[in-house]
Coordinates of C-alpha atoms in Angstrom, one line a residue:
Chain J
M30 CA 25.3 24.1 -13.3
K31 CA 24.7 28.0 -13.4
N32 CA 28.5 28.4 -14.4
C33 CA 28.0 26.2 -17.5
R34 CA 26.9 29.3 -19.7
T35 CA 29.9 31.3 -19.5
G36 CA 32.0 28.8 -21.4
R37 CA 35.5 27.3 -21.2
G38 CA 36.4 28.8 -17.6
A39 CA 33.0 27.5 -16.3
I40 CA 34.0 24.0 -17.1
L41 CA 37.3 24.3 -15.7
V42 CA 35.6 25.5 -12.4
G43 CA 33.0 22.8 -12.9
I44 CA 35.9 20.1 -13.0
A45 CA 37.6 21.6 -10.0
V46 CA 34.4 21.6 -8.1
L47 CA 33.8 18.0 -9.1
L48 CA 37.3 17.0 -7.8
I49 CA 36.8 18.7 -4.6
A50 CA 33.4 16.9 -4.0
A51 CA 34.8 13.7 -4.8
G52 CA 37.5 14.2 -2.4
A53 CA 35.2 15.3 0.2
N54 CA 32.9 12.4 -0.3
A55 CA 35.6 9.9 -0.2
A56 CA 36.5 11.3 3.5
D57 CA 32.7 11.9 4.6
K58 CA 30.9 8.7 3.6
L59 CA 28.8 7.2 6.4
Q60 CA 27.3 3.8 5.9
I61 CA 24.6 3.3 8.5
D62 CA 22.8 -0.2 8.8
G63 CA 20.4 -1.7 11.1
S64 CA 17.1 -1.6 13.3
T65 CA 13.9 -0.4 11.5
T66 CA 13.0 1.3 14.9
V67 CA 16.1 3.5 15.0
G68 CA 15.7 4.1 11.1
P69 CA 13.5 7.0 11.2
I70 CA 15.8 8.9 13.6
A71 CA 19.0 8.1 11.6
D72 CA 17.1 9.2 8.5
A73 CA 16.1 12.4 9.9
F74 CA 19.6 12.9 11.6
A75 CA 21.1 12.3 7.9
E76 CA 18.7 14.8 6.3
A77 CA 19.8 17.5 8.9
F78 CA 23.5 16.7 8.1
K79 CA 22.9 17.2 4.5
S80 CA 22.1 21.0 5.2
L81 CA 24.6 21.3 8.0
H82 CA 27.6 19.8 6.0
P83 CA 26.7 19.8 2.4
T84 CA 29.9 17.7 1.4
C85 CA 29.1 14.6 3.5
S86 CA 26.9 11.6 2.1
I87 CA 25.0 9.3 4.4
T88 CA 23.5 6.1 3.4
V89 CA 20.9 4.6 6.0
S90 CA 19.8 1.1 5.2
K91 CA 17.0 -0.3 7.5
T92 CA 17.7 -4.1 7.7
G93 CA 16.9 -4.9 11.3
S94 CA 19.0 -4.9 14.4
G95 CA 20.8 -8.5 13.9
D96 CA 21.7 -7.4 10.3
G97 CA 23.1 -4.0 11.5
V98 CA 25.4 -5.4 13.9
A99 CA 26.5 -8.2 11.7
S100 CA 27.4 -5.6 9.2
L101 CA 29.4 -3.6 11.9
I102 CA 31.3 -6.7 12.7
D103 CA 32.4 -7.1 9.0
S104 CA 33.2 -3.6 8.8
R105 CA 30.5 -3.1 6.1
C106 CA 29.2 -0.1 7.9
S107 CA 30.4 2.7 10.4
I108 CA 27.4 3.0 12.4
A109 CA 25.1 0.1 13.4
M110 CA 21.5 1.0 14.5
A111 CA 20.1 -1.3 17.2
S112 CA 16.9 -1.4 19.2
R113 CA 18.7 -4.0 21.6
F114 CA 21.9 -4.3 23.1
M115 CA 24.4 -6.7 21.4
K116 CA 24.2 -10.3 22.2
E117 CA 27.1 -12.0 23.9
A118 CA 28.1 -14.1 20.6
E119 CA 27.8 -10.9 18.4
F120 CA 30.2 -9.0 20.8
K121 CA 32.7 -12.0 20.8
N122 CA 32.5 -12.3 16.9
A123 CA 33.1 -8.5 16.9
V124 CA 36.2 -8.5 19.2
N125 CA 37.7 -11.6 17.3
N126 CA 37.3 -9.6 14.1
G127 CA 39.1 -6.7 15.6
V128 CA 36.0 -4.6 16.1
L129 CA 35.5 -2.9 19.5
P130 CA 31.8 -2.0 19.8
V131 CA 30.9 1.1 21.6
A132 CA 27.2 1.8 22.4
H133 CA 25.6 5.3 22.1
V134 CA 22.2 5.5 23.4
V135 CA 20.5 8.1 21.3
A136 CA 16.9 8.2 22.4
M137 CA 14.3 6.2 24.7
D138 CA 11.5 4.5 22.8
G139 CA 8.1 4.2 24.7
V140 CA 5.0 2.7 23.6
C141 CA 1.7 3.7 25.6
V142 CA -1.3 1.7 25.7
V143 CA -4.6 3.9 24.9
L144 CA -8.4 3.1 25.6
H145 CA -11.6 4.9 24.4
P146 CA -12.1 7.9 27.0
S147 CA -15.3 6.2 28.2
N148 CA -13.6 3.1 29.3
P149 CA -13.5 2.8 33.2
V150 CA -10.3 0.8 33.3
Q151 CA -7.3 2.8 34.9
A152 CA -4.7 0.3 35.0
L153 CA -3.7 -2.9 33.5
T154 CA -0.6 -5.1 33.9
T155 CA 1.6 -6.1 30.9
D156 CA 0.4 -9.7 31.4
Q157 CA -3.1 -8.6 31.0
V158 CA -2.3 -6.5 27.8
R159 CA -0.5 -9.5 26.5
D160 CA -3.4 -11.9 27.2
I161 CA -5.8 -9.4 25.3
Y162 CA -3.6 -9.0 22.2
A163 CA -3.1 -12.9 22.3
G164 CA -7.0 -13.2 22.4
K165 CA -7.1 -14.9 25.9
I166 CA -9.2 -11.9 27.4
T167 CA -12.0 -11.0 25.0
N168 CA -14.2 -8.7 27.2
W169 CA -13.4 -5.7 29.3
N170 CA -15.4 -7.2 32.3
Q171 CA -12.5 -9.6 32.5
V172 CA -10.0 -6.8 33.5
G173 CA -12.4 -5.1 35.7
G174 CA -14.4 -2.9 33.2
V175 CA -17.9 -3.1 31.7
N176 CA -19.4 -6.0 29.6
R177 CA -18.1 -5.0 26.2
P178 CA -16.1 -7.0 23.7
I179 CA -12.5 -5.6 23.2
V180 CA -11.5 -4.4 19.8
I181 CA -8.0 -4.8 19.4
I182 CA -5.9 -2.3 17.3
S183 CA -2.3 -2.9 16.4
R184 CA 0.1 -1.0 14.1
D185 CA 1.2 -2.7 11.1
T186 CA 3.8 -5.5 11.3
S187 CA 6.5 -3.5 9.5
S188 CA 6.3 -0.6 11.9
G189 CA 8.9 0.0 14.6
T190 CA 6.4 0.6 17.0
Y191 CA 4.9 -2.8 16.5
E192 CA 8.4 -4.4 16.8
S193 CA 9.0 -2.5 20.2
F194 CA 5.5 -3.7 21.5
N195 CA 5.9 -7.2 20.0
E196 CA 9.2 -7.7 21.9
L197 CA 8.4 -5.7 25.2
V198 CA 4.8 -6.7 25.8
M199 CA 4.1 -9.6 23.7
R200 CA 7.4 -11.1 24.3
K201 CA 6.9 -12.5 20.8
E202 CA 3.7 -14.3 21.6
K203 CA 1.5 -14.4 18.6
M204 CA -1.2 -12.2 18.2
A205 CA -4.9 -12.9 17.8
A206 CA -6.2 -13.4 14.2
G207 CA -8.9 -10.8 15.0
V208 CA -6.2 -8.0 15.6
E209 CA -7.1 -5.1 13.5
Y210 CA -4.0 -3.6 12.0
V211 CA -3.8 0.2 11.1
N212 CA -0.7 1.7 9.1
S213 CA 0.2 4.9 11.3
N214 CA 0.1 6.2 14.7
P215 CA -2.4 8.9 13.9
Q216 CA -4.7 6.2 12.3
A217 CA -4.4 3.9 15.5
H218 CA -5.5 7.3 17.5
A219 CA -8.3 8.1 15.4
R220 CA -9.7 4.3 15.5
V221 CA -9.1 4.3 19.3
R222 CA -10.9 7.6 19.7
S223 CA -14.0 6.5 17.9
T224 CA -14.4 3.0 18.9
E225 CA -15.7 2.4 22.4
G226 CA -14.3 -1.0 23.1
A227 CA -10.8 -0.3 21.8
I228 CA -7.6 -0.9 22.8
G229 CA -4.4 0.5 21.0
Y230 CA -0.8 1.4 21.4
V231 CA 1.0 4.5 20.1
G232 CA 4.0 6.6 20.7
L233 CA 4.2 8.9 23.7
G234 CA 4.0 12.0 21.2
F235 CA 0.5 10.9 20.2
L236 CA -1.2 11.0 23.6
D237 CA -4.1 13.5 23.9
R238 CA -7.2 14.2 25.8
Y239 CA -9.4 12.4 23.0
V240 CA -7.8 8.9 24.3
K241 CA -7.4 7.6 27.7
T242 CA -3.9 6.5 28.7
V243 CA -3.8 3.6 31.2
K244 CA -1.0 3.0 33.8
L245 CA 0.9 -0.1 33.0
N246 CA 2.0 -2.2 36.2
G247 CA 1.2 1.0 38.0
V248 CA 3.3 3.3 36.2
A249 CA 1.8 6.0 34.0
P250 CA 3.9 6.9 30.8
S251 CA 5.6 10.2 30.7
R252 CA 8.6 11.6 29.4
S253 CA 10.1 11.3 32.6
T254 CA 9.2 7.7 33.3
I255 CA 10.2 6.4 30.0
A256 CA 13.4 8.4 30.0
R257 CA 14.3 6.8 33.4
G258 CA 13.3 3.7 32.0
I259 CA 10.7 2.9 34.9
F260 CA 7.6 2.7 32.3
P261 CA 7.6 -1.0 31.5
V262 CA 7.1 -0.6 27.6
S263 CA 10.4 1.4 27.4
R264 CA 13.8 0.7 25.9
P265 CA 16.9 2.3 24.9
L266 CA 17.8 2.8 21.2
F267 CA 21.5 2.3 20.4
L268 CA 24.1 3.3 17.9
F269 CA 27.1 1.3 17.7
T270 CA 30.7 2.3 16.6
N271 CA 33.9 0.4 16.2
G272 CA 35.5 2.0 19.1
Y273 CA 35.0 5.5 20.2
P274 CA 35.0 7.8 17.0
T275 CA 37.7 10.2 16.5
L276 CA 36.7 13.5 17.9
G277 CA 35.5 16.0 15.5
S278 CA 34.9 13.3 12.8
M279 CA 31.7 12.9 11.0
T280 CA 30.9 9.8 13.0
H281 CA 31.4 11.5 16.1
A282 CA 29.2 14.4 15.3
F283 CA 26.4 11.9 14.0
V284 CA 26.4 9.9 17.2
T285 CA 26.5 13.0 19.5
F286 CA 23.7 14.8 17.4
H287 CA 21.1 13.7 19.7
L288 CA 22.7 15.9 22.3
T289 CA 22.1 19.1 20.2
E290 CA 18.8 21.1 20.5
Q291 CA 18.1 20.0 16.8
G292 CA 18.8 16.5 17.6
Q293 CA 16.3 16.3 20.5
E294 CA 13.5 18.1 18.4
I295 CA 13.8 15.4 15.6
I296 CA 13.6 12.8 18.2
E297 CA 10.7 14.0 19.8
S298 CA 9.1 14.6 16.3
K299 CA 9.4 11.0 15.5
G300 CA 7.6 10.0 18.5
F301 CA 10.5 8.9 20.9
V302 CA 11.9 10.5 24.1
P303 CA 15.2 12.3 24.2
R304 CA 17.5 11.1 26.9
T305 CA 17.5 14.5 28.6
E306 CA 15.5 14.8 31.7
Y307 CA 13.8 18.3 32.3
Chain I
M158 CA -4.2 7.1 -68.5
T159 CA -4.3 9.3 -71.6
N160 CA -4.8 13.2 -71.6
S161 CA -8.0 12.9 -73.4
Q162 CA -9.6 10.8 -70.8
T163 CA -8.7 13.1 -67.9
I164 CA -10.1 16.1 -69.6
Q165 CA -13.3 14.3 -70.4
L166 CA -13.4 13.4 -66.5
D167 CA -12.7 16.8 -65.4
P168 CA -14.4 19.6 -67.3
T169 CA -13.7 22.3 -64.9
G170 CA -9.9 21.8 -65.7
A171 CA -8.9 21.6 -62.1
A172 CA -6.3 18.8 -63.1
A173 CA -4.9 20.9 -65.6
R174 CA -4.0 23.6 -63.2
F175 CA -2.4 21.4 -60.8
T176 CA 1.3 22.1 -61.7
R177 CA 3.4 20.0 -59.6
P178 CA 5.4 17.2 -61.2
L179 CA 4.3 13.8 -60.9
R180 CA 7.5 12.3 -60.3
L181 CA 9.5 13.3 -57.2
S182 CA 13.1 14.3 -57.2
A183 CA 15.6 11.8 -55.5
A184 CA 15.7 14.1 -52.2
E185 CA 12.1 14.2 -52.0
D186 CA 11.8 10.7 -52.4
L187 CA 14.3 9.7 -50.0
R188 CA 12.9 12.1 -47.2
G189 CA 9.3 10.9 -47.9
Y190 CA 10.7 7.2 -47.5
I191 CA 12.7 7.9 -44.4
G192 CA 10.0 9.9 -42.6
S193 CA 7.5 7.3 -43.4
H194 CA 9.8 4.5 -41.8
L195 CA 10.7 6.8 -38.9
G196 CA 7.4 7.5 -38.0
R197 CA 6.2 3.8 -38.2
A198 CA 9.3 2.8 -36.0
F199 CA 8.5 5.5 -33.6
L200 CA 5.1 4.4 -33.2
F201 CA 6.0 0.9 -33.2
M202 CA 8.5 1.7 -30.3
T203 CA 5.6 3.3 -28.2
T204 CA 3.3 0.5 -28.6
F205 CA 6.1 -2.1 -27.9
L206 CA 7.1 -0.1 -24.8
S207 CA 3.9 -0.8 -23.1
V208 CA 3.8 -4.5 -24.1
V209 CA 7.2 -5.0 -23.0
A210 CA 6.4 -3.3 -19.7
V211 CA 3.4 -5.5 -19.2
L212 CA 5.7 -8.7 -20.0
L213 CA 8.3 -7.5 -18.0
I214 CA 6.1 -7.0 -14.7
F215 CA 4.7 -10.4 -15.3
A216 CA 8.4 -11.7 -15.5
F217 CA 9.5 -9.9 -12.5
V218 CA 6.8 -10.9 -10.3
V219 CA 7.1 -14.5 -11.0
Y220 CA 11.0 -14.3 -10.8
E221 CA 10.6 -12.7 -7.2
A222 CA 8.0 -15.2 -6.3
L223 CA 9.5 -18.6 -7.4
P224 CA 12.2 -18.7 -4.6
F225 CA 9.6 -18.8 -2.1
F226 CA 8.2 -22.3 -3.6
F227 CA 11.1 -23.8 -5.1
K228 CA 13.9 -24.8 -2.6
G229 CA 14.5 -28.2 -2.1
S230 CA 12.5 -31.1 -3.6
W231 CA 9.5 -30.8 -5.7
A232 CA 7.5 -32.4 -2.9
D233 CA 8.5 -29.6 -0.7
A234 CA 7.6 -27.1 -3.3
F235 CA 4.1 -28.8 -3.7
A236 CA 3.4 -28.8 0.1
R237 CA 4.4 -24.8 0.3
V238 CA 1.9 -24.3 -2.4
K239 CA -0.6 -26.2 -0.7
E240 CA 0.2 -24.6 2.7
F241 CA 0.0 -21.2 0.9
L242 CA -3.5 -21.7 -0.9
T243 CA -5.2 -23.9 2.0
A244 CA -4.0 -23.0 5.2
N245 CA -5.6 -20.2 7.2
N246 CA -2.6 -19.1 9.3
W247 CA -0.7 -15.9 8.5
Y248 CA 2.3 -15.0 10.4
P249 CA 5.2 -14.6 8.1
Q250 CA 6.9 -12.0 10.5
R251 CA 7.8 -14.7 13.0
E252 CA 11.6 -15.3 13.3
H253 CA 11.4 -19.1 13.9
D254 CA 8.9 -21.3 11.9
P255 CA 6.9 -18.7 10.3
Y256 CA 3.4 -19.4 8.9
Y257 CA 2.4 -18.7 5.3
G258 CA -1.2 -19.6 5.0
A259 CA -2.9 -17.3 2.7
L260 CA -6.3 -18.5 2.6
A261 CA -7.9 -15.8 5.0
I262 CA -6.2 -13.2 2.8
I263 CA -7.5 -14.5 -0.6
T264 CA -11.1 -15.1 1.1
G265 CA -10.8 -11.6 2.4
S266 CA -10.2 -10.2 -1.2
L267 CA -13.2 -12.2 -2.6
Y268 CA -15.5 -10.9 0.2
V269 CA -15.0 -7.4 -0.4
T270 CA -15.0 -7.9 -4.2
V271 CA -18.2 -10.0 -4.2
C272 CA -20.1 -7.7 -1.7
S273 CA -19.2 -4.5 -3.6
L274 CA -20.4 -6.0 -6.7
L275 CA -23.5 -7.1 -5.0
L276 CA -24.1 -3.5 -4.1
A277 CA -22.7 -1.6 -7.1
V278 CA -24.1 -3.9 -9.9
P279 CA -28.0 -3.2 -9.3
I280 CA -27.4 0.5 -8.7
G281 CA -25.0 0.8 -11.6
V282 CA -27.1 -0.8 -14.1
L283 CA -30.4 0.9 -13.1
A284 CA -28.4 4.2 -13.1
A285 CA -27.1 3.4 -16.8
V286 CA -30.7 2.5 -17.8
F287 CA -32.0 5.6 -16.5
L288 CA -29.4 7.7 -18.2
S289 CA -29.7 6.0 -21.6
D290 CA -33.5 5.3 -21.8
I291 CA -35.3 7.7 -19.5
A292 CA -33.6 10.7 -18.3
P293 CA -34.2 13.8 -20.5
F294 CA -31.2 14.9 -22.6
Q295 CA -30.4 17.9 -20.5
L296 CA -30.4 16.1 -17.4
R297 CA -28.0 13.4 -18.9
Q298 CA -25.6 16.0 -20.1
I299 CA -25.3 17.0 -16.5
C300 CA -25.4 13.6 -14.8
K301 CA -22.8 11.7 -16.6
P302 CA -19.9 14.2 -16.2
L303 CA -20.7 14.3 -12.4
I304 CA -20.8 10.5 -11.9
E305 CA -17.3 10.4 -13.8
I306 CA -16.0 12.7 -11.3
L307 CA -16.5 10.1 -8.8
A308 CA -13.6 8.2 -10.5
A309 CA -11.3 11.1 -10.3
I310 CA -11.3 11.4 -6.5
P311 CA -8.2 9.8 -5.1
S312 CA -8.7 6.6 -3.1
V313 CA -7.0 7.8 -0.2
A314 CA -9.8 10.6 0.2
Y315 CA -12.3 7.6 0.2
G316 CA -10.1 6.0 2.8
V317 CA -10.1 8.7 5.2
F318 CA -13.9 9.1 4.6
A319 CA -14.1 5.4 5.7
V320 CA -12.0 5.7 8.8
M321 CA -13.4 9.1 9.9
V322 CA -17.0 9.0 8.9
V323 CA -18.4 5.5 8.0
A324 CA -16.5 3.5 10.8
P325 CA -17.8 5.6 13.6
W326 CA -21.3 5.8 12.1
M327 CA -21.3 2.1 11.9
Q328 CA -20.4 1.7 15.5
R329 CA -23.1 4.2 16.6
R330 CA -26.0 3.4 14.5
L331 CA -25.5 -0.3 13.6
G332 CA -24.0 -1.3 16.8
F333 CA -21.0 -3.1 15.3
N334 CA -18.1 -3.8 17.5
T335 CA -15.6 -2.3 15.1
G336 CA -16.3 0.0 12.2
A337 CA -13.3 -0.9 10.1
N338 CA -14.9 -4.1 8.9
A339 CA -15.9 -6.1 5.4
L340 CA -19.0 -4.0 4.9
N341 CA -17.2 -0.6 5.4
A342 CA -14.8 -1.5 2.6
S343 CA -17.2 -3.1 0.4
L344 CA -19.3 0.1 0.6
I345 CA -16.6 2.3 -0.4
L346 CA -15.4 0.0 -3.1
A347 CA -18.9 -0.1 -4.5
V348 CA -19.1 3.6 -4.7
M349 CA -15.7 3.5 -6.5
A350 CA -16.6 0.9 -8.8
L351 CA -20.0 2.8 -9.8
P352 CA -18.6 5.3 -12.2
T353 CA -16.9 2.5 -14.3
I354 CA -20.0 0.4 -14.4
I355 CA -22.4 3.1 -15.3
S356 CA -20.3 4.6 -17.9
V357 CA -19.4 1.3 -19.8
A358 CA -23.0 0.0 -19.4
E359 CA -24.6 3.1 -20.3
D360 CA -22.4 3.2 -23.6
A361 CA -23.4 -0.4 -24.3
L362 CA -27.2 0.6 -23.9
S363 CA -26.8 3.5 -26.1
A364 CA -25.0 1.3 -28.7
I365 CA -28.4 -0.7 -29.1
G366 CA -29.7 2.2 -31.3
R367 CA -32.9 4.0 -32.1
K368 CA -34.1 1.2 -34.6
T369 CA -34.4 -1.5 -32.1
R370 CA -36.3 0.5 -29.8
E371 CA -38.7 1.8 -32.3
A372 CA -39.3 -1.7 -33.7
S373 CA -40.3 -2.9 -30.1
Y374 CA -42.8 0.3 -29.8
A375 CA -44.4 -0.5 -33.3
L376 CA -45.1 -3.9 -32.0
G377 CA -47.0 -2.6 -29.3
A378 CA -44.6 -2.8 -26.3
T379 CA -44.5 -0.3 -23.6
R380 CA -41.6 1.5 -22.6
A381 CA -40.9 -0.9 -19.7
E382 CA -41.3 -3.7 -21.8
T383 CA -39.0 -2.3 -24.4
I384 CA -36.3 -1.8 -21.7
V385 CA -36.5 -4.9 -19.8
K386 CA -37.3 -7.4 -22.7
V387 CA -35.4 -5.7 -25.6
V388 CA -32.7 -3.1 -24.7
I389 CA -31.2 -4.9 -21.8
P390 CA -31.2 -8.3 -23.2
A391 CA -29.6 -6.9 -26.6
A392 CA -27.0 -5.0 -24.6
H393 CA -26.0 -7.9 -22.1
S394 CA -22.5 -8.6 -23.1
G395 CA -21.8 -4.7 -22.6
I396 CA -23.3 -4.9 -19.2
V397 CA -21.3 -8.0 -18.3
A398 CA -18.1 -6.1 -19.6
A399 CA -19.2 -3.2 -17.3
V400 CA -19.5 -5.5 -14.3
I401 CA -16.1 -7.0 -14.9
L402 CA -14.4 -3.9 -15.2
G403 CA -15.9 -2.8 -12.1
M404 CA -14.8 -5.9 -10.5
M405 CA -11.3 -5.4 -11.6
R406 CA -11.4 -1.9 -9.9
A407 CA -12.6 -3.3 -6.7
I408 CA -10.2 -6.3 -6.6
G409 CA -7.1 -4.0 -7.4
E410 CA -7.8 -1.2 -5.2
T411 CA -5.4 -1.0 -2.1
M412 CA -5.6 2.2 -0.2
V413 CA -9.3 2.1 0.8
V414 CA -9.4 -1.5 1.8
W415 CA -5.9 -0.9 3.6
M416 CA -7.7 1.7 5.6
A417 CA -11.4 0.6 5.9
S418 CA -11.3 -3.3 6.2
G419 CA -9.4 -3.5 9.6
N420 CA -6.5 -5.9 8.1
A421 CA -7.3 -9.0 10.5
S422 CA -6.2 -12.0 8.6
R423 CA -9.0 -14.2 9.4
I424 CA -12.1 -15.6 7.7
P425 CA -15.4 -14.2 9.0
S426 CA -17.2 -16.6 11.3
P427 CA -20.3 -17.1 10.8
W428 CA -19.4 -16.5 7.0
W429 CA -21.9 -14.0 6.5
D430 CA -21.0 -11.7 9.3
L431 CA -19.6 -8.7 7.5
S432 CA -19.2 -6.6 10.7
Q433 CA -15.9 -8.4 11.2
S434 CA -12.6 -7.0 10.0
I435 CA -10.8 -8.8 7.0
R436 CA -7.7 -8.5 5.1
T437 CA -7.3 -8.5 1.5
M438 CA -4.1 -9.6 -0.8
T439 CA -3.5 -5.8 -2.0
A440 CA -3.6 -4.6 1.7
T441 CA -1.4 -7.3 2.6
I442 CA 1.4 -6.6 0.0
A443 CA 1.0 -2.8 0.7
G444 CA 1.3 -3.2 4.3
E445 CA 4.2 -5.4 4.6
L446 CA 6.4 -4.9 1.6
G447 CA 7.8 -1.7 2.9
E448 CA 10.2 -3.2 5.6
V449 CA 10.5 -6.6 4.9
P450 CA 13.9 -7.7 4.5
K451 CA 14.6 -8.2 0.8
G452 CA 15.7 -11.7 0.0
S453 CA 13.5 -13.5 2.9
D454 CA 10.9 -16.0 2.6
H455 CA 8.3 -13.2 3.7
Y456 CA 9.7 -10.9 0.8
Y457 CA 9.1 -13.8 -1.7
V458 CA 5.5 -15.0 -0.3
L459 CA 4.3 -11.4 -1.0
F460 CA 5.4 -11.6 -4.5
A461 CA 3.6 -14.9 -4.5
I462 CA 0.4 -13.0 -3.4
G463 CA 1.2 -10.7 -6.4
I464 CA 1.2 -13.8 -8.7
L465 CA -2.5 -14.6 -7.6
L466 CA -3.5 -11.0 -8.0
L467 CA -2.2 -10.9 -11.4
A468 CA -3.8 -14.0 -12.1
F469 CA -7.1 -12.9 -10.9
T470 CA -7.0 -9.5 -12.8
F471 CA -5.7 -11.3 -16.2
T472 CA -8.6 -13.7 -16.2
L473 CA -11.0 -11.1 -15.6
N474 CA -9.6 -8.9 -18.3
L475 CA -9.6 -11.7 -20.7
F476 CA -13.4 -12.1 -19.9
S477 CA -14.0 -8.6 -20.3
E478 CA -12.2 -8.4 -23.7
Y479 CA -14.2 -11.2 -24.9
F480 CA -17.6 -9.4 -24.0
M481 CA -16.4 -6.2 -25.4
A482 CA -15.5 -7.9 -28.8
K483 CA -19.1 -9.1 -28.7
V484 CA -20.5 -5.9 -28.3
K485 CA -18.6 -4.4 -31.2
R486 CA -19.8 -7.4 -33.3
Q487 CA -23.3 -6.4 -32.5
A488 CA -22.7 -3.0 -33.2
R489 CA -21.6 -3.8 -36.7
G490 CA -24.8 -5.7 -37.0
G491 CA -22.9 -9.3 -36.8

């Protein structure tokens, strides 16, 4: 743009730049499709790629794991994001279409159940948590606490945290009508911190001394237990590609970005757990 | 128009000194013609733009909502409308056999709107009466701008206040189980509706004019009698318009209710228990539209809620226009 002032030469330069950019675009175009849980990671990776490789263009669309996998099978995207492994039928479909899915685990997702610090309850089982959210347990004295009604706090239904919790703890059972919905991890934290009878769930990055973490099935949430998959509400987050990407290609750089220091920082800043254990 | 007449009417000779020829040259004529028409066309376009924007918004919302109701037979569509409006079971994100009963959400909107008005109308009208009839001029010059600043505070700031200050206070002092509830949202909405109500009602009261008040005093009425029996009845249509405008503010507000109301999609039971969480139509749209797959039933049903919301505000707007027109007629002495 700056060159435009100097006249005809600049126009030629401009055209040349445009041509180069167009050529590069055609080569480095990444279409990424799939899970809303993995979406924030892919978004942040794409953002980081923009400054690292200015010529590449990455489109991330968050449509859900199933849609992402379907679009990889139809070769409509180069990378599919999924918060679960492919189902058998999907895998067969892919192979029949000549697509050989390869899974890359980029991060672990763990959702921690938190209570008000004054609550004496130390540990819960996932079944108890499910019954609380389904409205079958309504008072803390039913799970070994004091006589106080339970105030249930959930994330909004469009969040990835809700999706993880809904699948790993609720097993898709319906939550009670009286559940309060809040629209961010910090807000869930604030509500639990200020409400005595509250139970809520947040990503690992949002635990601090103002809320009390409970053990689930006897396991306390930590980077280590989530990265090793011992904590019951943890799961791997996948990127799927068609075959292992050509070494040195943009796709390869993208699916291995979580191994770099910057990639790990991004994963942690989004409230997920990097796979490295240290 | 003869010369002799002009001179008679204009003894100082100003018209004689006005030397510009009466007839314009062709170019000047054309310039004036084009200028006036271009100006008119430009003004027409700007007005037309906002009208078209409103119509397009209507069309878009209806267009996006229709696929939810109309697929299959008419009986099916009717059943879906009926479920949407009368069933109390909202679970649209479920993969198989989702529920789309929005009754709890519609009543939630009505709860916060009505409750906030119950709080804001008496305070707002009394404040307007004080400002127009009782407060000394100096005080009024200070108070009115201050009240109008209330309207300029962004709603997310109110929301943070509701979550961080009001909710813990309600749990500690009032002993409520949860601070994010209907009462919290209504309180904050009432504060947000106040500037609108005060400002419009005060204008209506001031428009009644000195003559009416003095006539009342001349008949021996006290100040209180004048205000209660003369000024307020005379200004009633303006006050009603103020209330309706405040109501529109409350029903359309999103951020505050999304943060303060708790968003539990159920009807409080017993019905008067405002310490329970509720969910409004605006909060449902704001909370769920973000990640819902485009083209799914869940997506369309959110636009169906949008239609309801538009219908509510459109009706309210019609009423307020009607009452405002009445105020103007009265001001002209009609």
